[in-house]
CSV table of C-alpha atoms and ligand atoms in Angstrom, one decimal:
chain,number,residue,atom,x,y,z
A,158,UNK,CA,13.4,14.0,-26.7
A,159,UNK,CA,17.2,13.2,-25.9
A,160,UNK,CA,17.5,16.7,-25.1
A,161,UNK,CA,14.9,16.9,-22.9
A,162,UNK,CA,15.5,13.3,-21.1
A,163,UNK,CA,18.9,14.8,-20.6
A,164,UNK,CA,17.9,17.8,-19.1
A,165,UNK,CA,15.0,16.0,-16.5
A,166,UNK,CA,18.2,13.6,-15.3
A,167,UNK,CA,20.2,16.5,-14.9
A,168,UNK,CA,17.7,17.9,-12.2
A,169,UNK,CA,16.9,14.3,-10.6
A,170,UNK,CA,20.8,14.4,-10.3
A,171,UNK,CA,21.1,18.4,-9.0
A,172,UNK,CA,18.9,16.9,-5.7
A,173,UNK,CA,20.4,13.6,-5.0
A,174,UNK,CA,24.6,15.2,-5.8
A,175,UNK,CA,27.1,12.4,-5.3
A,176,UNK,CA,25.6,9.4,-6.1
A,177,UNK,CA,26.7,7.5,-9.2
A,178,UNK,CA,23.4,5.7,-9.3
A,179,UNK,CA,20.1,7.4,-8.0
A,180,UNK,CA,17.7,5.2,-6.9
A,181,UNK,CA,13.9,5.3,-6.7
A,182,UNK,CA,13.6,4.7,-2.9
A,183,UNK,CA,16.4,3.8,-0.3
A,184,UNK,CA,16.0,3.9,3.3
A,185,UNK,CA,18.0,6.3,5.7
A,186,UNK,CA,18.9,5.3,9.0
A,187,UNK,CA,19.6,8.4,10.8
A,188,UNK,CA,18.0,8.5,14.4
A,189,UNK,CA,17.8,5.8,17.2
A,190,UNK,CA,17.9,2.9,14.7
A,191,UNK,CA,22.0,1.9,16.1
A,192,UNK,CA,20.8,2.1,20.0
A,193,UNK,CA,17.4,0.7,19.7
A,194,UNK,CA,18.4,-2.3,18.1
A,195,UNK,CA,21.4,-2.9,20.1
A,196,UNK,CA,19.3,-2.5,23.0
A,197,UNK,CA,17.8,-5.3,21.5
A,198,UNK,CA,20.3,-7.2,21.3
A,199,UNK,CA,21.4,-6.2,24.5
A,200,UNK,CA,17.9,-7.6,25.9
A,201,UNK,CA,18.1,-10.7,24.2
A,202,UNK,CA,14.4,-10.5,23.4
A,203,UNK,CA,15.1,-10.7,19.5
A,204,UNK,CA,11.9,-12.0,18.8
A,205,UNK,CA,8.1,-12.1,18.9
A,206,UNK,CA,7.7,-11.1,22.9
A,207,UNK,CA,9.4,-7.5,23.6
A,208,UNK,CA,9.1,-4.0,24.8
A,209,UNK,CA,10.0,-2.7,21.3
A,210,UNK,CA,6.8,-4.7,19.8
A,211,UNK,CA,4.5,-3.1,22.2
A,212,UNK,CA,6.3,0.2,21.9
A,213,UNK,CA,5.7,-0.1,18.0
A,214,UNK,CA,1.8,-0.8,18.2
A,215,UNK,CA,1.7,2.3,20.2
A,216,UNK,CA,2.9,4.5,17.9
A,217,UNK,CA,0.9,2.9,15.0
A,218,UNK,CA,-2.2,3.9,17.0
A,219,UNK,CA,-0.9,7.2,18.0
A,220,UNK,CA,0.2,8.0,14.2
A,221,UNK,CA,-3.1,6.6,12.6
A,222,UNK,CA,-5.6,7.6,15.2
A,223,UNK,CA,-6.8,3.8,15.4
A,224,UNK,CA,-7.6,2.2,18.7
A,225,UNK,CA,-5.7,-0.5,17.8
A,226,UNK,CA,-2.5,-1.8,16.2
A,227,UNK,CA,-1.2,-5.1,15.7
A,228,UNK,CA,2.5,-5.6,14.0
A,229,UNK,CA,3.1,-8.2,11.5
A,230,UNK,CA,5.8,-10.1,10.3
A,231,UNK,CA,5.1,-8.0,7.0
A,232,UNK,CA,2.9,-6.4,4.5
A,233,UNK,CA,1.6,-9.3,2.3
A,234,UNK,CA,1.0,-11.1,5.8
A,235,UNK,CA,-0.8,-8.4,7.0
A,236,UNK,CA,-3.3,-8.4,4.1
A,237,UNK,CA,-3.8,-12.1,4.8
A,238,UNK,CA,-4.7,-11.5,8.4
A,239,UNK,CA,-6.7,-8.5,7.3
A,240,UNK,CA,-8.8,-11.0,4.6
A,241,UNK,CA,-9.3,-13.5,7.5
A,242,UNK,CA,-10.5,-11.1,10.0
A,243,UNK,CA,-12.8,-10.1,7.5
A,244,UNK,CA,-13.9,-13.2,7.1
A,245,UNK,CA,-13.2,-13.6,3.7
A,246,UNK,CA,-14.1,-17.9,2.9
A,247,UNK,CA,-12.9,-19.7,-0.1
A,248,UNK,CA,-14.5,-19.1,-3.1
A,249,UNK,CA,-15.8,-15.7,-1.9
A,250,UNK,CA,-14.8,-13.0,-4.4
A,251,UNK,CA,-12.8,-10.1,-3.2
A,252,UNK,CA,-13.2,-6.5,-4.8
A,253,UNK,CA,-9.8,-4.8,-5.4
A,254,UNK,CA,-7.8,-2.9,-8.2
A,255,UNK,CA,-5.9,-4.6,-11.3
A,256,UNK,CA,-3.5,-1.5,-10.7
A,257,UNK,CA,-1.9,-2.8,-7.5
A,258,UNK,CA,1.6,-4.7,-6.1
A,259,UNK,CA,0.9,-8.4,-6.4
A,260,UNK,CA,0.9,-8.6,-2.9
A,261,UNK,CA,-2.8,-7.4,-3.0
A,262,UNK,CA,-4.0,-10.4,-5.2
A,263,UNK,CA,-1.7,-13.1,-3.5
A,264,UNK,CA,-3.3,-12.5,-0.2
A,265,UNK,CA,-6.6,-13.0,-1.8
A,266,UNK,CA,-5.5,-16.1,-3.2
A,267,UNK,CA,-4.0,-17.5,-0.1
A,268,UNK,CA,-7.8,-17.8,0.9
A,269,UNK,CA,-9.0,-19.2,-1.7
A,270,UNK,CA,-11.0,-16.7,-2.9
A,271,UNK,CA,-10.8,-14.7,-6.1
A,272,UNK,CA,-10.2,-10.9,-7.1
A,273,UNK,CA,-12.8,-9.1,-9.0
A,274,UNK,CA,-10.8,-6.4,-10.6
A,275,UNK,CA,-12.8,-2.5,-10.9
A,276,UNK,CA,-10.9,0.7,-12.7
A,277,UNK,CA,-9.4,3.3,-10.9
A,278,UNK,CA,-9.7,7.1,-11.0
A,279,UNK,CA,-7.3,8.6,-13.0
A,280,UNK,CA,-6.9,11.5,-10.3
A,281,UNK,CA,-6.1,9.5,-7.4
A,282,UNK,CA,-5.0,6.5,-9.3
A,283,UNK,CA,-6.7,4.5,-6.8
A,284,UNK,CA,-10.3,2.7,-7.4
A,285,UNK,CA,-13.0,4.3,-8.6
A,286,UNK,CA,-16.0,4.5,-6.5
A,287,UNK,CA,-18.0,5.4,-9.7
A,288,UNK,CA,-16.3,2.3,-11.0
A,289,UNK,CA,-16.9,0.0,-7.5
A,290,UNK,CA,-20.7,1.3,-8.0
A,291,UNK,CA,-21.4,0.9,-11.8
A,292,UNK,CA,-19.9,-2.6,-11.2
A,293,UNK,CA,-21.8,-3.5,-8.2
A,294,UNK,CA,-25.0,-2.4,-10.1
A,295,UNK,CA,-25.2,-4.4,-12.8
A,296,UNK,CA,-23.6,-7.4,-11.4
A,297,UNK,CA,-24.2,-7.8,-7.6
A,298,UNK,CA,-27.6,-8.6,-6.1
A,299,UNK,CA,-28.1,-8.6,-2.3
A,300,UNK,CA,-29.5,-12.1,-1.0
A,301,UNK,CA,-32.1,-13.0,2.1
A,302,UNK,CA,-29.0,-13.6,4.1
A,303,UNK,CA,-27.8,-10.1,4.1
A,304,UNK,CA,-24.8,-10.4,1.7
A,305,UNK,CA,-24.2,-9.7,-1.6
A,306,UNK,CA,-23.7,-12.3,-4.6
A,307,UNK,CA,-22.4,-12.3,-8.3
A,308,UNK,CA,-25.0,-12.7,-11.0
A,309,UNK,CA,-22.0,-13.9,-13.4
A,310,UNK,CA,-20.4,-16.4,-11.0
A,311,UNK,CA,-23.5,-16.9,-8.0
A,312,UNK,CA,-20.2,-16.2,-5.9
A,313,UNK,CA,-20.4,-14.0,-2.6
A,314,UNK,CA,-18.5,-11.2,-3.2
A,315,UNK,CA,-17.7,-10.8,0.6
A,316,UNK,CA,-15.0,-8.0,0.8
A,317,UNK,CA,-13.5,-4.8,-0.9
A,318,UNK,CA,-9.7,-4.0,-1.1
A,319,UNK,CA,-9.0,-0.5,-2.1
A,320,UNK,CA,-5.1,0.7,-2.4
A,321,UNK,CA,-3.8,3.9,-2.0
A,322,UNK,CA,-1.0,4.1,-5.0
A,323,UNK,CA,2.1,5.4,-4.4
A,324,UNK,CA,0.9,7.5,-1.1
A,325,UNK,CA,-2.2,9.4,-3.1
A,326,UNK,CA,-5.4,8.5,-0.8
A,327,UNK,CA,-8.3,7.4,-3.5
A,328,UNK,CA,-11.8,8.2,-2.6
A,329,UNK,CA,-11.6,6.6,0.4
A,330,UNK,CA,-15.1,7.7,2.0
A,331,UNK,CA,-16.9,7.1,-1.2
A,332,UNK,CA,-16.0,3.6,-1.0
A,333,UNK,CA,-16.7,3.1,2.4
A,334,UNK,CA,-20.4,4.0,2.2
A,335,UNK,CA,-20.7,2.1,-0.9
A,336,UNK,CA,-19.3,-0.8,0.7
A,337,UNK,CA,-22.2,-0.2,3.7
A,338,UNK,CA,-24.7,-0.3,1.2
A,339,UNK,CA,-23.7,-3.6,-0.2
A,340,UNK,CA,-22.8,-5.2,3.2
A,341,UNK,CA,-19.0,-5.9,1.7
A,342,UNK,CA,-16.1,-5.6,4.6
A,343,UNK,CA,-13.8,-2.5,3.6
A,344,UNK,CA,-10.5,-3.9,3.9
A,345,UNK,CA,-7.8,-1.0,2.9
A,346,UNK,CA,-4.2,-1.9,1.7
A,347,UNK,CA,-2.2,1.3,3.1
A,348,UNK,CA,0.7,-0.5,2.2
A,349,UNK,CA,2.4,2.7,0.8
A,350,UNK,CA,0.4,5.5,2.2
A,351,UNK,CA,1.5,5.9,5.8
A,352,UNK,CA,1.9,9.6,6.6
A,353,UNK,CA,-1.0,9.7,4.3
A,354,UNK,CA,-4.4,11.5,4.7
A,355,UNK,CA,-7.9,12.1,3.2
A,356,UNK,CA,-10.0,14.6,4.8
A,357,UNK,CA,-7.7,15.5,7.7
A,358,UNK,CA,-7.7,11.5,8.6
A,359,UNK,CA,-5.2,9.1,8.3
A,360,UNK,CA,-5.3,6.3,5.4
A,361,UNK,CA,-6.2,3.2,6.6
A,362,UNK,CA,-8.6,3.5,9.4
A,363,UNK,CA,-11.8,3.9,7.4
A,364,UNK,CA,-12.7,0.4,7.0
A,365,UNK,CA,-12.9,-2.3,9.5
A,366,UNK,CA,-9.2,-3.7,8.8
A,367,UNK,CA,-6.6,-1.5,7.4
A,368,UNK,CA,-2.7,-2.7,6.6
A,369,UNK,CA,0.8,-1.1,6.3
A,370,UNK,CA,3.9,-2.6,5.2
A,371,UNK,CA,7.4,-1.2,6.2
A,372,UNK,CA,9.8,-3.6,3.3
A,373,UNK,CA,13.2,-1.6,2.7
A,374,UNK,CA,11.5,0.3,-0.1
A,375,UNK,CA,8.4,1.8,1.7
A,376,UNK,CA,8.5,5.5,3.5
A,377,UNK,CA,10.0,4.2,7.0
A,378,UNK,CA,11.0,0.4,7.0
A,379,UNK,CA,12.2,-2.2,9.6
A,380,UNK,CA,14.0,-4.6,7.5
A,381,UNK,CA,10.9,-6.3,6.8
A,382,UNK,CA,7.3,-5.5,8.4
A,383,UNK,CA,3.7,-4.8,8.4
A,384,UNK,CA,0.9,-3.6,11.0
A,385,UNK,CA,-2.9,-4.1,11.0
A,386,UNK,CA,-5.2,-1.5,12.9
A,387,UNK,CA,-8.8,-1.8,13.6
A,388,UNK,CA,-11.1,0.2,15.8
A,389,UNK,CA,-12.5,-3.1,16.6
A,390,UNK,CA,-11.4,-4.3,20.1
A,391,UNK,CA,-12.9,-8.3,19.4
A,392,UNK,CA,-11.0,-8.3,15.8
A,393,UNK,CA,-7.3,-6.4,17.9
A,394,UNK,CA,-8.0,-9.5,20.1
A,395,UNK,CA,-8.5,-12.2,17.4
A,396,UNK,CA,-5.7,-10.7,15.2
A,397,UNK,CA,-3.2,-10.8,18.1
A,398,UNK,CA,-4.3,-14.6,18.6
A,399,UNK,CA,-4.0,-15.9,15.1
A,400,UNK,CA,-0.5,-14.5,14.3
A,401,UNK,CA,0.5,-16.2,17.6
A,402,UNK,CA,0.1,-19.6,16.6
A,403,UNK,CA,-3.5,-19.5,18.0
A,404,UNK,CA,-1.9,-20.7,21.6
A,405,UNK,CA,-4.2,-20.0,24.6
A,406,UNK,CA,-2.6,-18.1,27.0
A,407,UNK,CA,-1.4,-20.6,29.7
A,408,UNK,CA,1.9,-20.1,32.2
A,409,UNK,CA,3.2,-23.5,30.6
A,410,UNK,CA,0.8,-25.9,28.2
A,411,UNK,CA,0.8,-25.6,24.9
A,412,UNK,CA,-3.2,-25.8,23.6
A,413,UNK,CA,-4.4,-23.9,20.5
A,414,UNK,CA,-8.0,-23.2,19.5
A,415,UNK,CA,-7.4,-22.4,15.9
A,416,UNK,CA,-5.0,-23.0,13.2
A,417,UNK,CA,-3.1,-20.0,13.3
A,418,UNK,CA,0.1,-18.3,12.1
A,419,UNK,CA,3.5,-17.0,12.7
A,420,UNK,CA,2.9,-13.7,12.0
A,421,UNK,CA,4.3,-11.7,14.8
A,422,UNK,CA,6.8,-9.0,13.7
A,423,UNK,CA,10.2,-10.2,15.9
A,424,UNK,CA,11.1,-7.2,18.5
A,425,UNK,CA,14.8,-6.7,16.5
A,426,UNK,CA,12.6,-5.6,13.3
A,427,UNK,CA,10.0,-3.1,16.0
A,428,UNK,CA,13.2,-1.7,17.1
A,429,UNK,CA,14.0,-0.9,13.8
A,430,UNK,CA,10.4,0.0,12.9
A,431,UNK,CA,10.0,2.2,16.4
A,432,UNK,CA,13.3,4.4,15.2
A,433,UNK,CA,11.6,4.9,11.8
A,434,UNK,CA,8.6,6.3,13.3
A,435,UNK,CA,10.2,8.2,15.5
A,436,UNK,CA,11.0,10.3,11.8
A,437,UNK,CA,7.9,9.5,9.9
A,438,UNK,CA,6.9,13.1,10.1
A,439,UNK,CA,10.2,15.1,9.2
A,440,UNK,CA,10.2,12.7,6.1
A,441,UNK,CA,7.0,13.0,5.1
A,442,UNK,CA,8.0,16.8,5.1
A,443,UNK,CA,10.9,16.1,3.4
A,444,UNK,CA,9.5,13.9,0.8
A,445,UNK,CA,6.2,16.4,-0.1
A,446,UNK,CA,9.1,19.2,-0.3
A,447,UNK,CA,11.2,16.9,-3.1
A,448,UNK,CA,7.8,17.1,-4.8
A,449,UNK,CA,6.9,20.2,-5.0
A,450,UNK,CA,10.4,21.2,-6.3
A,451,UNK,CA,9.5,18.3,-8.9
A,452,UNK,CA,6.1,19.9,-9.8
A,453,UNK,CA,7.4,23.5,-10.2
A,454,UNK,CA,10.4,22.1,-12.5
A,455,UNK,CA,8.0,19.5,-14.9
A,456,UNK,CA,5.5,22.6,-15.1
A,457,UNK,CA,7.8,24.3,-17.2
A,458,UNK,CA,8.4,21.2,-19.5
A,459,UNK,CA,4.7,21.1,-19.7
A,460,UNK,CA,5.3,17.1,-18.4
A,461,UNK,CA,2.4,16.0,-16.0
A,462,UNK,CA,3.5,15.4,-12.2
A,463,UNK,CA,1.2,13.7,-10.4
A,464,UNK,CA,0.1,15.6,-7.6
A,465,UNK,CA,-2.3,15.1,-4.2
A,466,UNK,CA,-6.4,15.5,-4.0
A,467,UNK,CA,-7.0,19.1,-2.6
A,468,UNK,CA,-8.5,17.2,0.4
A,469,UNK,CA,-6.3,14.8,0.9
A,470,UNK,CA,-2.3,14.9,1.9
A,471,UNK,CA,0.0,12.4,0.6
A,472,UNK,CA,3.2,10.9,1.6
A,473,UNK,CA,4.4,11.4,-1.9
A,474,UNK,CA,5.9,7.8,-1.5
A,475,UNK,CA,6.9,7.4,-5.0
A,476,UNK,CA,6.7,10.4,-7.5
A,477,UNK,CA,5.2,9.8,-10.6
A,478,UNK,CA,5.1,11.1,-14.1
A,479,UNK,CA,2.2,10.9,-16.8
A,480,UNK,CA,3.9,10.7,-19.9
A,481,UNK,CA,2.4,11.2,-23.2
A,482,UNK,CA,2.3,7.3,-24.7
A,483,UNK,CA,4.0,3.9,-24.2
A,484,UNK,CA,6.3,5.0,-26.6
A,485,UNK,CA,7.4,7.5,-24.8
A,486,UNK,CA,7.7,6.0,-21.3
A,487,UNK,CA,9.9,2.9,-23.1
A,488,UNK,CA,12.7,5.8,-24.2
A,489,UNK,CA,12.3,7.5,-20.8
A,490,UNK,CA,12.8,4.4,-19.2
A,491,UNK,CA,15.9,3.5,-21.3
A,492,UNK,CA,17.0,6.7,-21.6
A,493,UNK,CA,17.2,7.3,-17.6
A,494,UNK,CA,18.1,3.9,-16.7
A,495,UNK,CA,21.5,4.1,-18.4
A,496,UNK,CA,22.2,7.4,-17.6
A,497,UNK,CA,22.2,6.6,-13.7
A,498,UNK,CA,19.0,7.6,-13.0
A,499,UNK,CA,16.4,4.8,-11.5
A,500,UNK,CA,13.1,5.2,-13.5
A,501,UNK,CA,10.3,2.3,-13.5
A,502,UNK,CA,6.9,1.7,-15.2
A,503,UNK,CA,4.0,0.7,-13.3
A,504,UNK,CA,3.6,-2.8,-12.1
A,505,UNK,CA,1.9,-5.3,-15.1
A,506,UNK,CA,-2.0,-4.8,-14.3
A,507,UNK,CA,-3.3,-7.9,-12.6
A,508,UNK,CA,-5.6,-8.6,-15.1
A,509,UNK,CA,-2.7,-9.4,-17.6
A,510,UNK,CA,-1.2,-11.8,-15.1
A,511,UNK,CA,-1.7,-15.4,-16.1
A,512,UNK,CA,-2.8,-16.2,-12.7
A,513,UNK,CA,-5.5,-13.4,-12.8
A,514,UNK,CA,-6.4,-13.1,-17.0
A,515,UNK,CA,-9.5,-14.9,-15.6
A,516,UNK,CA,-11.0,-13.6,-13.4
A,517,UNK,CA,-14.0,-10.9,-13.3
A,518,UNK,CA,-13.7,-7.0,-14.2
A,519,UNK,CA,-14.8,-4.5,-15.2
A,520,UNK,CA,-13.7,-2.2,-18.0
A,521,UNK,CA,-9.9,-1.0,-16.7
A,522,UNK,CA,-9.2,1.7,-19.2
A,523,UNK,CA,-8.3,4.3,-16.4
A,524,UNK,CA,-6.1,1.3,-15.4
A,525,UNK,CA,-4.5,0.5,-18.7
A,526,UNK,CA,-4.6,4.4,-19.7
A,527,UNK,CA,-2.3,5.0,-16.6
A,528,UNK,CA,0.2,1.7,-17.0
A,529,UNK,CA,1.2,3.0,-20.4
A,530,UNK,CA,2.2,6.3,-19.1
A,531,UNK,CA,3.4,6.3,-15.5
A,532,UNK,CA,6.9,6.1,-15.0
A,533,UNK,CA,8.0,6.7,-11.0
A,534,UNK,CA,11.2,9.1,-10.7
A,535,UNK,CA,13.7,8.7,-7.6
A,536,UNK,CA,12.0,9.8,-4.1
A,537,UNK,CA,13.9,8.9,-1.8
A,538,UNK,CA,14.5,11.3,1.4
A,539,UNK,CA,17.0,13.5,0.8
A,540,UNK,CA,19.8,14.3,3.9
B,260,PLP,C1,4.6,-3.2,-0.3
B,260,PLP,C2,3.2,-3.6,-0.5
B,260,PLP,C3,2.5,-4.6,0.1
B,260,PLP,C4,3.1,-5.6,1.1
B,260,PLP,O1,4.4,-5.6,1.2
B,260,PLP,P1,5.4,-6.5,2.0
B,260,PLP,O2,6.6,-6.4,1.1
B,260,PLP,O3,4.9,-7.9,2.1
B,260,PLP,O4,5.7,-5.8,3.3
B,260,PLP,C5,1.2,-4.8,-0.1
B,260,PLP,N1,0.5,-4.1,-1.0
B,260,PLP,C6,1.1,-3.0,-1.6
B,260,PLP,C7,0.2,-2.2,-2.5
B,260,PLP,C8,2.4,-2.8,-1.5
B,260,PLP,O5,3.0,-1.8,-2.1
């Protein structure tokens, strides 16, 4: 094993040269992010009103095909937003993966409604639409009023929040039209999969809400970030209102129809966000080319590199190993961490978290199968 540990950091090492510690995503600043945010500064328009924030929602809708975009203060905000836009009450239940980031299960919390945890495919490592179905089957029954409810809890289950793991698209259109069927919102956390596709469509843009975040450790970042996009012009409108404190639009008075948020993204961070774009593509490249170097070099250690659908094309945001058992993960894990090469496990299921041990699921052995044997690998673009 030592050998063999040895030899994998070796190559990690070979395609990041000079670097003392390698690790598993950091940013690079290399086109218009100087001038664009000393522009800003230049402007003095630092915050929530700018030509950089409009600039930024352009692009979003240009590199997602949505109609529209709406930037957020960041990711987990986002999610938030997308959940109340959805119209997600309290005590609702919300469908969504036990194999997510926190941030997932937070925003449903924020509500006041609850996660009902489903398995993911062990291809995609996403959720299962076998899984969403099976679920849904035995334990969801659609009442007079249109939606569906929980036999187990009489709760409305009133939305479904798929993720696409580390850039891989899951089924995406699968869930979609089992969401149609069940009359549940399809709410997408694309938090990691921008540059991202299934079918020749970008991630995201399938349900009626989809989310990005752009922290320091996603594909392209702005500090900290996050967009919504809809095709749905009423929900653009209503988005745009709520993360604006609710305040109706008046030359001087200050009225407000709603309790709202602070959720704009301030124009300093979309001029950060606007020079990131400007390279998604040429990193995307650059990342899916780090890749397939990886996948040729674990093929001939017989290791399993998790690689893309055929129909889909992923931003290979974080590349990922399927090791053999938690046994070996825990020495690959020490064994890479102290030789300077960043290595991490999967995030604890939610399921396992004390705020979440509670609530509903179904069986997650796709889920626990994977959190005992993926490990992510550095994947950061290379200059
Ligand atoms: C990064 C991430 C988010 C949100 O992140 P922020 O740090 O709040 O921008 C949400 N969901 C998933 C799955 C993520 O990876």
């Amino acid at each position: 094993m030592q050998e063999l540990f040895h030899n994998i950091a070796n190559f990690v090492k070979e395609k990041f040269p000079n670097q003392d510690f390698i690790p598993l995503h950091a940013p690079v600043f290399i086109g218009n992010e100087r001038k664009y945010v000393m522009e800003t500064l230049d402007s003095t328009f630092v915050s929530s009103v700018g030509s950089f924030v409009n600039r930024f929602e352009e692009m979003m809708c240009e590199i997602t095909g949505a109609s529209y975009a709406i930037a957020i203060v960041n990711g987990t905000n986002a999610l938030h937003l997308a959940l109340l836009l959805a119209d997600v009450q309290r005590d609702d239940e919300v469908l969504s993966q036990s194999l997510t980031f926190i941030a997932t299960c937070n925003a449903i919390s924020y509500i006041g409604a609850h996660p009902v945890f489903v398995d993911v495919d062990r291809d995609t490592l996403g959720m299962s639409p076998n899984s969403l179905s099976a679920y849904l089957k035995q334990n969801a029954v659609r009442n007079e009023d249109g939606f569906s409810y929980n036999r187990i809890t009489g709760k409305r289950i009133k939305a479904c929040v798929p993720m696409h793991t580390f850039g891989f698209p899951c089924r995406i259109d699968e869930i979609a039209t089992i969401c149609q069927e069940w009359n549940i919102v399809l709410v997408e956390d694309a938090a990691e999969s921008l540059g991202s596709y299934y079918k020749g469509i970008h991630t995201g843009i399938f349900g009626k809400v989809g989310t990005f975040s752009f922290n320091g450790n996603k594909t392209v970042t702005c500090g900290g970030g996050g967009a919504i996009v809809t095709n749905d012009e009423e929900l653009a409108k209503k988005a745009k209102h709520l993360t604006t404190q609710a305040k109706v639009a008046h030359p001087w008075a200050f009225v407000h129809d709603a309790i709202g948020y602070n959720y704009r993204m301030p124009n300093l961070n979309a001029a950060l966000a606007c020079a990131q774009l400007e390279q998604l593509s040429p990193f995307v490249e650059n990342k899916r080319e780090l890749a397939s170097q990886y996948k040729s070099y674990f093929d001939t250690l017989n290791i399993d590199f998790h690689t893309e659908l055929n129909e889909t094309s992923a931003n290979y945001w974080l590349n990922s190993l399927i090791l053999n058992s938690k046994e070996e993960r825990e020495e690959f894990l020490t064994f890479m961490n102290s030789n300077g090469v960043m290595a991490r496990p999967v995030w604890e299921l939610m399921h396992h978290l004390s705020m979440f041990e509670h609530c509903e699921k179904s069986d997650l052995s796709n889920s626990e199968w994977i959190a005992d044997r993926l490990v992510n690998i550095p994947s950061s673009v290379r200059l």
